[in-house]
Amino acid sequence: MGDLVEDVIVWLAEPLRHGTDTEVEIFHTRGGSAANVASFAGHLGPTRFIGCVGNDHLGDSLVRDLEADGVDVRVQRKNATGTIVILIDQSGERSMLPNRGAAKMLDDVPDEWLDGLQLLHIPAYSFSGEPVGNTTVEVIRRAKAKGILISIDASSTGMLAQFGVERFLDLMTELSPDFLIGNESEMAFLGVANNGQRGVHAHRLPQTTLVTKAGADPTIVHCPGEEALVVRVPAVTEIRDLTGAGDAFAAGFLSTFLQTRDLKNACEGGHASAARVLSSPGASAGSKA
Ligand SMILES: OC[C@H]1O[C@H](O)[C@H](O)[C@@H]1O
């Protein structure tokens, strides 16, 4: 549940030149962290997407695109669809310029949209902005009451800084998700995992499995009451664009977990899924568009 937007992916062929032209390639792709997860998971098992897109042609085409990936799409339609400009440097790293548009406007999630769900995955972006922030908290409470597992992605240090680390940790303590997934910077920023160890704030999430990704370095899983699980990442040869790699990991991790209930298998599923998106523009596993 969360954002469904257009990504404008800009591959820089050289360092950005301030005040003049820079040589680039530009791609328009479907984006939004939550939609990316749904799109990748749609190929792995039954998946639903919940969110809000604009009442416009762009919204129509993004919904069609997600449905073509086998996703059951449930969206409110209002305002204008969001667009996120993503600058990709030559190492594949991203700088994002988000205008989330209608994605922030979600304010009505009928109970039937939660029917049949085993797990609800929510990028932390969905806590930021209103009315989507309050809607998200309220939907998580409803989902937990129905016995649905909850997974939250830490999204980005920029978003967490804007939202407030203390406020985010208080929210996590209250919501007690089954999984909190993030990269090592995000998990260290929150103080929940650091250098392969539980962080100083990990005790605030006593029921949550912490999943820390570290690029080519092993993924570390801290499951409550257990030793840390360290899962090696197979080597990847070509990296051009890291957009959506975390979302692909979440899709592979969660889909495999639901099938096997095994955290090592889940990490391997996440690594395999993430490896497929690293050489194509944006959050896609396809060839260069
Ligand atoms: O997680 C990657 C996504 O974050 C931003 O929301 C972009 O839309 C991009 O597709």
PDB file of C-alpha atoms and ligand atoms in Angstrom:
ATOM      1  CA  MET A   1       0.000   0.000   0.000  1.00  0.00           C
ATOM      2  CA  GLY A   2       1.364   3.443  -0.917  1.00  0.00           C
ATOM      3  CA  ASP A   3       2.655   5.386  -3.892  1.00  0.00           C
ATOM      4  CA  LEU A   4       1.942   4.762  -7.575  1.00  0.00           C
ATOM      5  CA  VAL A   5       3.640   7.486  -9.623  1.00  0.00           C
ATOM      6  CA  GLU A   6       5.539   8.123 -12.832  1.00  0.00           C
ATOM      7  CA  ASP A   7       9.329   8.047 -12.535  1.00  0.00           C
ATOM      8  CA  VAL A   8      11.360  10.190 -14.917  1.00  0.00           C
ATOM      9  CA  ILE A   9      14.712   8.450 -14.839  1.00  0.00           C
ATOM     10  CA  VAL A  10      17.708  10.549 -15.877  1.00  0.00           C
ATOM     11  CA  TRP A  11      20.913   8.588 -16.510  1.00  0.00           C
ATOM     12  CA  LEU A  12      23.791  11.063 -16.258  1.00  0.00           C
ATOM     13  CA  ALA A  13      26.562  10.331 -18.755  1.00  0.00           C
ATOM     14  CA  GLU A  14      28.872  12.683 -16.848  1.00  0.00           C
ATOM     15  CA  PRO A  15      28.792  14.588 -13.521  1.00  0.00           C
ATOM     16  CA  LEU A  16      25.920  17.128 -13.375  1.00  0.00           C
ATOM     17  CA  ARG A  17      27.110  20.511 -14.713  1.00  0.00           C
ATOM     18  CA  HIS A  18      25.521  23.327 -12.693  1.00  0.00           C
ATOM     19  CA  GLY A  19      24.179  26.214 -14.803  1.00  0.00           C
ATOM     20  CA  THR A  20      24.552  24.547 -18.223  1.00  0.00           C
ATOM     21  CA  ASP A  21      23.823  21.300 -20.161  1.00  0.00           C
ATOM     22  CA  THR A  22      24.723  17.783 -19.063  1.00  0.00           C
ATOM     23  CA  GLU A  23      24.603  14.768 -21.382  1.00  0.00           C
ATOM     24  CA  VAL A  24      21.893  12.311 -20.242  1.00  0.00           C
ATOM     25  CA  GLU A  25      19.506   9.547 -21.298  1.00  0.00           C
ATOM     26  CA  ILE A  26      15.887   9.912 -20.103  1.00  0.00           C
ATOM     27  CA  PHE A  27      13.321   7.137 -19.485  1.00  0.00           C
ATOM     28  CA  HIS A  28       9.698   7.332 -18.319  1.00  0.00           C
ATOM     29  CA  THR A  29       8.765   4.364 -16.124  1.00  0.00           C
ATOM     30  CA  ARG A  30       6.121   3.333 -13.619  1.00  0.00           C
ATOM     31  CA  GLY A  31       7.368   4.032 -10.100  1.00  0.00           C
ATOM     32  CA  GLY A  32       6.355   4.540  -6.517  1.00  0.00           C
ATOM     33  CA  SER A  33       7.980   2.310  -3.936  1.00  0.00           C
ATOM     34  CA  ALA A  34       4.783   0.449  -3.010  1.00  0.00           C
ATOM     35  CA  ALA A  35       3.764  -0.032  -6.651  1.00  0.00           C
ATOM     36  CA  ASN A  36       7.253  -1.336  -7.449  1.00  0.00           C
ATOM     37  CA  VAL A  37       6.956  -3.958  -4.708  1.00  0.00           C
ATOM     38  CA  ALA A  38       3.497  -4.953  -5.970  1.00  0.00           C
ATOM     39  CA  SER A  39       4.732  -5.160  -9.547  1.00  0.00           C
ATOM     40  CA  PHE A  40       7.662  -7.465  -8.678  1.00  0.00           C
ATOM     41  CA  ALA A  41       5.539  -9.534  -6.264  1.00  0.00           C
ATOM     42  CA  GLY A  42       2.809  -9.864  -8.909  1.00  0.00           C
ATOM     43  CA  HIS A  43       5.111 -12.255 -10.773  1.00  0.00           C
ATOM     44  CA  LEU A  44       5.709 -14.335  -7.626  1.00  0.00           C
ATOM     45  CA  GLY A  45       2.215 -14.810  -6.185  1.00  0.00           C
ATOM     46  CA  PRO A  46      -1.219 -13.204  -5.797  1.00  0.00           C
ATOM     47  CA  THR A  47      -0.695  -9.505  -5.062  1.00  0.00           C
ATOM     48  CA  ARG A  48      -2.935  -6.495  -4.483  1.00  0.00           C
ATOM     49  CA  PHE A  49      -1.980  -2.808  -4.661  1.00  0.00           C
ATOM     50  CA  ILE A  50      -3.808  -0.147  -2.615  1.00  0.00           C
ATOM     51  CA  GLY A  51      -3.236   3.556  -3.216  1.00  0.00           C
ATOM     52  CA  CYS A  52      -4.411   6.751  -4.890  1.00  0.00           C
ATOM     53  CA  VAL A  53      -3.622   8.072  -8.378  1.00  0.00           C
ATOM     54  CA  GLY A  54      -4.776  11.113 -10.296  1.00  0.00           C
ATOM     55  CA  ASN A  55      -7.948  11.262 -12.308  1.00  0.00           C
ATOM     56  CA  ASP A  56      -5.894  11.669 -15.483  1.00  0.00           C
ATOM     57  CA  HIS A  57      -4.447   9.749 -18.460  1.00  0.00           C
ATOM     58  CA  LEU A  58      -1.201   9.130 -16.599  1.00  0.00           C
ATOM     59  CA  GLY A  59      -3.145   7.523 -13.755  1.00  0.00           C
ATOM     60  CA  ASP A  60      -5.028   5.311 -16.278  1.00  0.00           C
ATOM     61  CA  SER A  61      -1.809   4.149 -17.869  1.00  0.00           C
ATOM     62  CA  LEU A  62      -0.037   3.447 -14.537  1.00  0.00           C
ATOM     63  CA  VAL A  63      -3.000   1.354 -13.361  1.00  0.00           C
ATOM     64  CA  ARG A  64      -3.011  -0.609 -16.667  1.00  0.00           C
ATOM     65  CA  ASP A  65       0.735  -1.166 -16.373  1.00  0.00           C
ATOM     66  CA  LEU A  66       0.425  -2.565 -12.840  1.00  0.00           C
ATOM     67  CA  GLU A  67      -2.508  -4.779 -13.826  1.00  0.00           C
ATOM     68  CA  ALA A  68      -0.412  -6.178 -16.682  1.00  0.00           C
ATOM     69  CA  ASP A  69       2.013  -7.447 -14.003  1.00  0.00           C
ATOM     70  CA  GLY A  70      -0.843  -9.531 -12.550  1.00  0.00           C
ATOM     71  CA  VAL A  71      -1.621  -7.124  -9.693  1.00  0.00           C
ATOM     72  CA  ASP A  72      -5.162  -6.641  -8.339  1.00  0.00           C
ATOM     73  CA  VAL A  73      -5.222  -2.818  -8.309  1.00  0.00           C
ATOM     74  CA  ARG A  74      -7.527  -0.978  -5.856  1.00  0.00           C
ATOM     75  CA  VAL A  75      -7.117   2.780  -6.141  1.00  0.00           C
ATOM     76  CA  GLN A  76      -8.872   5.988  -5.279  1.00  0.00           C
ATOM     77  CA  ARG A  77      -8.793   8.431  -8.214  1.00  0.00           C
ATOM     78  CA  LYS A  78      -8.435  12.157  -7.580  1.00  0.00           C
ATOM     79  CA  ASN A  79      -6.239  15.196  -8.260  1.00  0.00           C
ATOM     80  CA  ALA A  80      -3.142  14.789 -10.467  1.00  0.00           C
ATOM     81  CA  THR A  81      -0.820  11.781 -10.599  1.00  0.00           C
ATOM     82  CA  GLY A  82       2.593  12.331  -9.025  1.00  0.00           C
ATOM     83  CA  THR A  83       5.918  12.360 -10.831  1.00  0.00           C
ATOM     84  CA  ILE A  84       9.351  11.723  -9.358  1.00  0.00           C
ATOM     85  CA  VAL A  85      12.502  12.817 -11.193  1.00  0.00           C
ATOM     86  CA  ILE A  86      15.391  10.497 -10.375  1.00  0.00           C
ATOM     87  CA  LEU A  87      18.962  11.410 -11.302  1.00  0.00           C
ATOM     88  CA  ILE A  88      21.197   8.362 -11.642  1.00  0.00           C
ATOM     89  CA  ASP A  89      24.928   8.973 -11.478  1.00  0.00           C
ATOM     90  CA  GLN A  90      27.486   6.782 -13.226  1.00  0.00           C
ATOM     91  CA  SER A  91      27.791   4.469 -10.199  1.00  0.00           C
ATOM     92  CA  GLY A  92      24.032   3.798 -10.366  1.00  0.00           C
ATOM     93  CA  GLU A  93      23.243   5.802  -7.205  1.00  0.00           C
ATOM     94  CA  ARG A  94      20.017   7.868  -7.121  1.00  0.00           C
ATOM     95  CA  SER A  95      19.057  11.410  -6.158  1.00  0.00           C
ATOM     96  CA  MET A  96      15.275  11.787  -6.088  1.00  0.00           C
ATOM     97  CA  LEU A  97      13.133  14.884  -6.667  1.00  0.00           C
ATOM     98  CA  PRO A  98       9.638  13.798  -5.603  1.00  0.00           C
ATOM     99  CA  ASN A  99       6.265  15.349  -6.353  1.00  0.00           C
ATOM    100  CA  ARG A 100       4.026  12.561  -5.030  1.00  0.00           C
ATOM    101  CA  GLY A 101       0.810  14.290  -6.145  1.00  0.00           C
ATOM    102  CA  ALA A 102      -2.328  12.184  -5.677  1.00  0.00           C
ATOM    103  CA  ALA A 103      -0.363   9.473  -3.834  1.00  0.00           C
ATOM    104  CA  LYS A 104      -0.577  11.676  -0.733  1.00  0.00           C
ATOM    105  CA  MET A 105      -4.358  12.022  -1.056  1.00  0.00           C
ATOM    106  CA  LEU A 106      -5.402   8.474  -0.051  1.00  0.00           C
ATOM    107  CA  ASP A 107      -8.133   8.847   2.563  1.00  0.00           C
ATOM    108  CA  ASP A 108     -10.495   5.925   2.059  1.00  0.00           C
ATOM    109  CA  VAL A 109      -9.552   2.245   2.132  1.00  0.00           C
ATOM    110  CA  PRO A 110     -12.725   0.119   2.239  1.00  0.00           C
ATOM    111  CA  ASP A 111     -12.478  -2.900   4.510  1.00  0.00           C
ATOM    112  CA  GLU A 112     -13.048  -5.253   1.555  1.00  0.00           C
ATOM    113  CA  TRP A 113      -9.707  -4.090   0.058  1.00  0.00           C
ATOM    114  CA  LEU A 114      -8.044  -5.912   2.983  1.00  0.00           C
ATOM    115  CA  ASP A 115     -10.057  -9.114   2.482  1.00  0.00           C
ATOM    116  CA  GLY A 116      -7.918 -12.193   1.869  1.00  0.00           C
ATOM    117  CA  LEU A 117      -4.571 -10.508   2.591  1.00  0.00           C
ATOM    118  CA  GLN A 118      -1.855 -12.478   4.396  1.00  0.00           C
ATOM    119  CA  LEU A 119       0.593  -9.600   4.575  1.00  0.00           C
ATOM    120  CA  LEU A 120       0.444  -5.822   4.127  1.00  0.00           C
ATOM    121  CA  HIS A 121       3.683  -4.125   3.038  1.00  0.00           C
ATOM    122  CA  ILE A 122       4.007  -0.365   3.447  1.00  0.00           C
ATOM    123  CA  PRO A 123       6.953   1.865   2.546  1.00  0.00           C
ATOM    124  CA  ALA A 124       7.525   4.531   5.217  1.00  0.00           C
ATOM    125  CA  TYR A 125       6.871   7.175   2.516  1.00  0.00           C
ATOM    126  CA  SER A 126       3.185   6.440   3.185  1.00  0.00           C
ATOM    127  CA  PHE A 127       3.426   7.901   6.707  1.00  0.00           C
ATOM    128  CA  SER A 128       4.592  11.198   5.256  1.00  0.00           C
ATOM    129  CA  GLY A 129       2.004  13.763   4.127  1.00  0.00           C
ATOM    130  CA  GLU A 130      -1.721  13.948   4.815  1.00  0.00           C
ATOM    131  CA  PRO A 131      -4.295  12.516   4.554  1.00  0.00           C
ATOM    132  CA  VAL A 132      -2.289   9.436   3.498  1.00  0.00           C
ATOM    133  CA  GLY A 133      -0.295   9.362   6.767  1.00  0.00           C
ATOM    134  CA  ASN A 134      -3.332   9.057   9.040  1.00  0.00           C
ATOM    135  CA  THR A 135      -5.022   6.675   6.595  1.00  0.00           C
ATOM    136  CA  THR A 136      -1.967   4.418   6.637  1.00  0.00           C
ATOM    137  CA  VAL A 137      -1.820   4.221  10.428  1.00  0.00           C
ATOM    138  CA  GLU A 138      -5.538   3.497  10.608  1.00  0.00           C
ATOM    139  CA  VAL A 139      -5.311   0.773   7.913  1.00  0.00           C
ATOM    140  CA  ILE A 140      -2.389  -0.909   9.715  1.00  0.00           C
ATOM    141  CA  ARG A 141      -4.422  -1.022  12.945  1.00  0.00           C
ATOM    142  CA  ARG A 142      -7.353  -2.575  11.054  1.00  0.00           C
ATOM    143  CA  ALA A 143      -5.073  -5.069   9.283  1.00  0.00           C
ATOM    144  CA  LYS A 144      -3.450  -6.157  12.555  1.00  0.00           C
ATOM    145  CA  ALA A 145      -6.885  -6.712  14.092  1.00  0.00           C
ATOM    146  CA  LYS A 146      -7.603  -9.075  11.165  1.00  0.00           C
ATOM    147  CA  GLY A 147      -4.366 -11.027  11.811  1.00  0.00           C
ATOM    148  CA  ILE A 148      -2.613  -9.722   8.664  1.00  0.00           C
ATOM    149  CA  LEU A 149       1.203  -9.606   8.923  1.00  0.00           C
ATOM    150  CA  ILE A 150       2.680  -6.107   8.615  1.00  0.00           C
ATOM    151  CA  SER A 151       5.920  -5.217   6.850  1.00  0.00           C
ATOM    152  CA  ILE A 152       7.340  -1.693   6.748  1.00  0.00           C
ATOM    153  CA  ASP A 153      10.193  -0.441   4.565  1.00  0.00           C
ATOM    154  CA  ALA A 154      12.264   2.388   6.074  1.00  0.00           C
ATOM    155  CA  SER A 155      12.191   4.094   2.618  1.00  0.00           C
ATOM    156  CA  SER A 156      14.932   6.753   2.870  1.00  0.00           C
ATOM    157  CA  THR A 157      17.026   8.645   5.404  1.00  0.00           C
ATOM    158  CA  GLY A 158      15.782  11.901   3.823  1.00  0.00           C
ATOM    159  CA  MET A 159      12.167  10.958   4.444  1.00  0.00           C
ATOM    160  CA  LEU A 160      12.953   9.738   7.992  1.00  0.00           C
ATOM    161  CA  ALA A 161      14.805  12.972   8.817  1.00  0.00           C
ATOM    162  CA  GLN A 162      11.870  15.043   7.612  1.00  0.00           C
ATOM    163  CA  PHE A 163       9.358  12.893   9.486  1.00  0.00           C
ATOM    164  CA  GLY A 164      11.504  12.811  12.653  1.00  0.00           C
ATOM    165  CA  VAL A 165      13.376   9.752  13.939  1.00  0.00           C
ATOM    166  CA  GLU A 166      11.777   9.845  17.416  1.00  0.00           C
ATOM    167  CA  ARG A 167       8.319  10.229  15.928  1.00  0.00           C
ATOM    168  CA  PHE A 168       8.950   7.326  13.532  1.00  0.00           C
ATOM    169  CA  LEU A 169      10.289   5.079  16.325  1.00  0.00           C
ATOM    170  CA  ASP A 170       7.280   5.924  18.531  1.00  0.00           C
ATOM    171  CA  LEU A 171       5.006   4.975  15.631  1.00  0.00           C
ATOM    172  CA  MET A 172       6.882   1.700  15.060  1.00  0.00           C
ATOM    173  CA  THR A 173       6.659   0.898  18.787  1.00  0.00           C
ATOM    174  CA  GLU A 174       2.921   1.480  18.693  1.00  0.00           C
ATOM    175  CA  LEU A 175       2.290  -0.410  15.428  1.00  0.00           C
ATOM    176  CA  SER A 176       4.812  -3.201  16.175  1.00  0.00           C
ATOM    177  CA  PRO A 177       5.232  -4.425  12.574  1.00  0.00           C
ATOM    178  CA  ASP A 178       6.271  -8.029  11.950  1.00  0.00           C
ATOM    179  CA  PHE A 179       9.086  -6.824   9.650  1.00  0.00           C
ATOM    180  CA  LEU A 180      11.077  -3.612   9.364  1.00  0.00           C
ATOM    181  CA  ILE A 181      13.224  -3.655   6.213  1.00  0.00           C
ATOM    182  CA  GLY A 182      15.878  -1.063   5.417  1.00  0.00           C
ATOM    183  CA  ASN A 183      19.364  -0.530   4.109  1.00  0.00           C
ATOM    184  CA  GLU A 184      22.253  -0.149   6.544  1.00  0.00           C
ATOM    185  CA  SER A 185      22.138   3.689   6.463  1.00  0.00           C
ATOM    186  CA  GLU A 186      18.407   3.757   7.213  1.00  0.00           C
ATOM    187  CA  MET A 187      18.633   1.151  10.001  1.00  0.00           C
ATOM    188  CA  ALA A 188      21.644   2.933  11.560  1.00  0.00           C
ATOM    189  CA  PHE A 189      19.883   6.309  11.217  1.00  0.00           C
ATOM    190  CA  LEU A 190      16.950   4.844  13.182  1.00  0.00           C
ATOM    191  CA  GLY A 191      19.359   3.223  15.671  1.00  0.00           C
ATOM    192  CA  VAL A 192      17.748  -0.215  15.285  1.00  0.00           C
ATOM    193  CA  ALA A 193      20.700  -2.040  13.656  1.00  0.00           C
ATOM    194  CA  ASN A 194      24.312  -1.007  13.257  1.00  0.00           C
ATOM    195  CA  ASN A 195      27.413  -2.815  11.959  1.00  0.00           C
ATOM    196  CA  GLY A 196      25.627  -6.163  11.989  1.00  0.00           C
ATOM    197  CA  GLN A 197      24.446  -5.730  15.612  1.00  0.00           C
ATOM    198  CA  ARG A 198      21.116  -4.724  17.092  1.00  0.00           C
ATOM    199  CA  GLY A 199      21.133  -0.938  17.601  1.00  0.00           C
ATOM    200  CA  VAL A 200      20.455   1.067  20.752  1.00  0.00           C
ATOM    201  CA  HIS A 201      16.771   1.490  19.835  1.00  0.00           C
ATOM    202  CA  ALA A 202      16.128  -2.138  18.810  1.00  0.00           C
ATOM    203  CA  HIS A 203      14.542  -2.813  22.215  1.00  0.00           C
ATOM    204  CA  ARG A 204      11.691  -0.500  21.180  1.00  0.00           C
ATOM    205  CA  LEU A 205      10.658  -3.100  18.586  1.00  0.00           C
ATOM    206  CA  PRO A 206      10.658  -6.324  20.644  1.00  0.00           C
ATOM    207  CA  GLN A 207       8.310  -8.233  18.295  1.00  0.00           C
ATOM    208  CA  THR A 208       9.770  -7.018  14.979  1.00  0.00           C
ATOM    209  CA  THR A 209      12.150  -8.892  12.689  1.00  0.00           C
ATOM    210  CA  LEU A 210      14.756  -6.365  11.486  1.00  0.00           C
ATOM    211  CA  VAL A 211      16.063  -6.961   7.961  1.00  0.00           C
ATOM    212  CA  THR A 212      19.149  -4.910   7.078  1.00  0.00           C
ATOM    213  CA  LYS A 213      20.374  -4.853   3.456  1.00  0.00           C
ATOM    214  CA  ALA A 214      23.909  -3.750   2.672  1.00  0.00           C
ATOM    215  CA  GLY A 215      24.227  -3.818  -1.120  1.00  0.00           C
ATOM    216  CA  ALA A 216      26.830  -6.429  -2.089  1.00  0.00           C
ATOM    217  CA  ASP A 217      27.555  -7.200   1.578  1.00  0.00           C
ATOM    218  CA  PRO A 218      25.502  -9.790   3.458  1.00  0.00           C
ATOM    219  CA  THR A 219      21.924  -9.108   4.485  1.00  0.00           C
ATOM    220  CA  ILE A 220      21.519  -9.356   8.259  1.00  0.00           C
ATOM    221  CA  VAL A 221      18.291 -10.465   9.907  1.00  0.00           C
ATOM    222  CA  HIS A 222      17.623  -9.904  13.596  1.00  0.00           C
ATOM    223  CA  CYS A 223      14.655 -12.011  14.578  1.00  0.00           C
ATOM    224  CA  PRO A 224      13.374 -11.461  18.148  1.00  0.00           C
ATOM    225  CA  GLY A 225      15.034 -13.834  20.608  1.00  0.00           C
ATOM    226  CA  GLU A 226      17.392 -15.351  18.003  1.00  0.00           C
ATOM    227  CA  GLU A 227      21.021 -14.997  16.915  1.00  0.00           C
ATOM    228  CA  ALA A 228      21.593 -12.705  13.915  1.00  0.00           C
ATOM    229  CA  LEU A 229      21.174 -14.468  10.574  1.00  0.00           C
ATOM    230  CA  VAL A 230      23.810 -13.446   8.008  1.00  0.00           C
ATOM    231  CA  VAL A 231      22.934 -14.184   4.376  1.00  0.00           C
ATOM    232  CA  ARG A 232      25.544 -13.708   1.656  1.00  0.00           C
ATOM    233  CA  VAL A 233      24.584 -11.784  -1.508  1.00  0.00           C
ATOM    234  CA  PRO A 234      25.548 -13.432  -4.825  1.00  0.00           C
ATOM    235  CA  ALA A 235      27.830 -11.257  -6.980  1.00  0.00           C
ATOM    236  CA  VAL A 236      26.139  -9.046  -9.572  1.00  0.00           C
ATOM    237  CA  THR A 237      28.170  -8.024 -12.610  1.00  0.00           C
ATOM    238  CA  GLU A 238      26.384  -5.041 -14.152  1.00  0.00           C
ATOM    239  CA  ILE A 239      25.029  -2.195 -12.002  1.00  0.00           C
ATOM    240  CA  ARG A 240      23.722   0.891 -13.821  1.00  0.00           C
ATOM    241  CA  ASP A 241      20.606   1.920 -11.883  1.00  0.00           C
ATOM    242  CA  LEU A 242      19.781   1.099  -8.240  1.00  0.00           C
ATOM    243  CA  THR A 243      16.202   2.452  -8.485  1.00  0.00           C
ATOM    244  CA  GLY A 244      13.741  -0.135  -7.210  1.00  0.00           C
ATOM    245  CA  ALA A 245      16.399  -2.610  -6.022  1.00  0.00           C
ATOM    246  CA  GLY A 246      15.163  -2.301  -2.422  1.00  0.00           C
ATOM    247  CA  ASP A 247      11.563  -2.720  -3.578  1.00  0.00           C
ATOM    248  CA  ALA A 248      12.481  -5.792  -5.637  1.00  0.00           C
ATOM    249  CA  PHE A 249      14.245  -7.214  -2.554  1.00  0.00           C
ATOM    250  CA  ALA A 250      11.123  -6.618  -0.426  1.00  0.00           C
ATOM    251  CA  ALA A 251       8.936  -8.341  -3.047  1.00  0.00           C
ATOM    252  CA  GLY A 252      11.211 -11.380  -3.280  1.00  0.00           C
ATOM    253  CA  PHE A 253      11.813 -11.550   0.484  1.00  0.00           C
ATOM    254  CA  LEU A 254       8.156 -11.295   1.489  1.00  0.00           C
ATOM    255  CA  SER A 255       6.788 -13.550  -1.275  1.00  0.00           C
ATOM    256  CA  THR A 256       9.337 -16.249  -0.428  1.00  0.00           C
ATOM    257  CA  PHE A 257       8.689 -15.857   3.299  1.00  0.00           C
ATOM    258  CA  LEU A 258       4.965 -16.384   2.781  1.00  0.00           C
ATOM    259  CA  GLN A 259       5.682 -19.535   0.757  1.00  0.00           C
ATOM    260  CA  THR A 260       8.375 -21.056   3.025  1.00  0.00           C
ATOM    261  CA  ARG A 261       8.207 -19.252   6.416  1.00  0.00           C
ATOM    262  CA  ASP A 262      12.018 -19.456   6.349  1.00  0.00           C
ATOM    263  CA  LEU A 263      14.068 -16.260   6.747  1.00  0.00           C
ATOM    264  CA  LYS A 264      17.198 -17.518   4.951  1.00  0.00           C
ATOM    265  CA  ASN A 265      15.120 -18.631   1.952  1.00  0.00           C
ATOM    266  CA  ALA A 266      13.330 -15.293   2.101  1.00  0.00           C
ATOM    267  CA  CYS A 267      16.637 -13.366   1.913  1.00  0.00           C
ATOM    268  CA  GLU A 268      17.762 -15.495  -1.030  1.00  0.00           C
ATOM    269  CA  GLY A 269      14.439 -14.775  -2.755  1.00  0.00           C
ATOM    270  CA  GLY A 270      15.015 -11.072  -2.084  1.00  0.00           C
ATOM    271  CA  HIS A 271      18.554 -11.143  -3.488  1.00  0.00           C
ATOM    272  CA  ALA A 272      17.441 -12.962  -6.660  1.00  0.00           C
ATOM    273  CA  SER A 273      14.621 -10.471  -7.212  1.00  0.00           C
ATOM    274  CA  ALA A 274      16.856  -7.406  -6.605  1.00  0.00           C
ATOM    275  CA  ALA A 275      19.567  -8.698  -8.947  1.00  0.00           C
ATOM    276  CA  ARG A 276      17.127  -8.491 -11.877  1.00  0.00           C
ATOM    277  CA  VAL A 277      16.628  -4.713 -11.740  1.00  0.00           C
ATOM    278  CA  LEU A 278      20.157  -3.365 -11.476  1.00  0.00           C
ATOM    279  CA  SER A 279      21.000  -2.876 -15.139  1.00  0.00           C
ATOM    280  CA  SER A 280      17.723  -1.442 -16.503  1.00  0.00           C
ATOM    281  CA  PRO A 281      16.208   2.041 -16.087  1.00  0.00           C
ATOM    282  CA  GLY A 282      14.090   2.592 -12.979  1.00  0.00           C
ATOM    283  CA  ALA A 283      12.228  -0.106 -11.107  1.00  0.00           C
ATOM    284  CA  SER A 284      11.996  -2.505 -14.027  1.00  0.00           C
ATOM    285  CA  ALA A 285      13.519  -5.845 -14.811  1.00  0.00           C
ATOM    286  CA  GLY A 286      13.179  -5.219 -18.552  1.00  0.00           C
ATOM    287  CA  SER A 287      15.738  -4.211 -21.128  1.00  0.00           C
ATOM    288  CA  LYS A 288      16.531  -0.549 -21.793  1.00  0.00           C
ATOM    289  CA  ALA A 289      13.312   1.140 -23.070  1.00  0.00           C
TER     290      ALA A 289
HETATM  291  O1  LIG B   1      11.945   2.898  -4.178  1.00  0.00           O
HETATM  292  C1  LIG B   1      12.152   3.473  -5.449  1.00  0.00           C
HETATM  293  C2  LIG B   1      11.016   4.393  -5.747  1.00  0.00           C
HETATM  294  O2  LIG B   1      11.049   5.456  -4.845  1.00  0.00           O
HETATM  295  C3  LIG B   1      10.404   6.560  -5.384  1.00  0.00           C
HETATM  296  O3  LIG B   1       9.165   6.560  -4.794  1.00  0.00           O
HETATM  297  C4  LIG B   1      10.399   6.350  -6.894  1.00  0.00           C
HETATM  298  O4  LIG B   1       9.121   6.393  -7.432  1.00  0.00           O
HETATM  299  C5  LIG B   1      11.078   5.007  -7.114  1.00  0.00           C
HETATM  300  O5  LIG B   1      10.482   4.204  -8.102  1.00  0.00           O
END
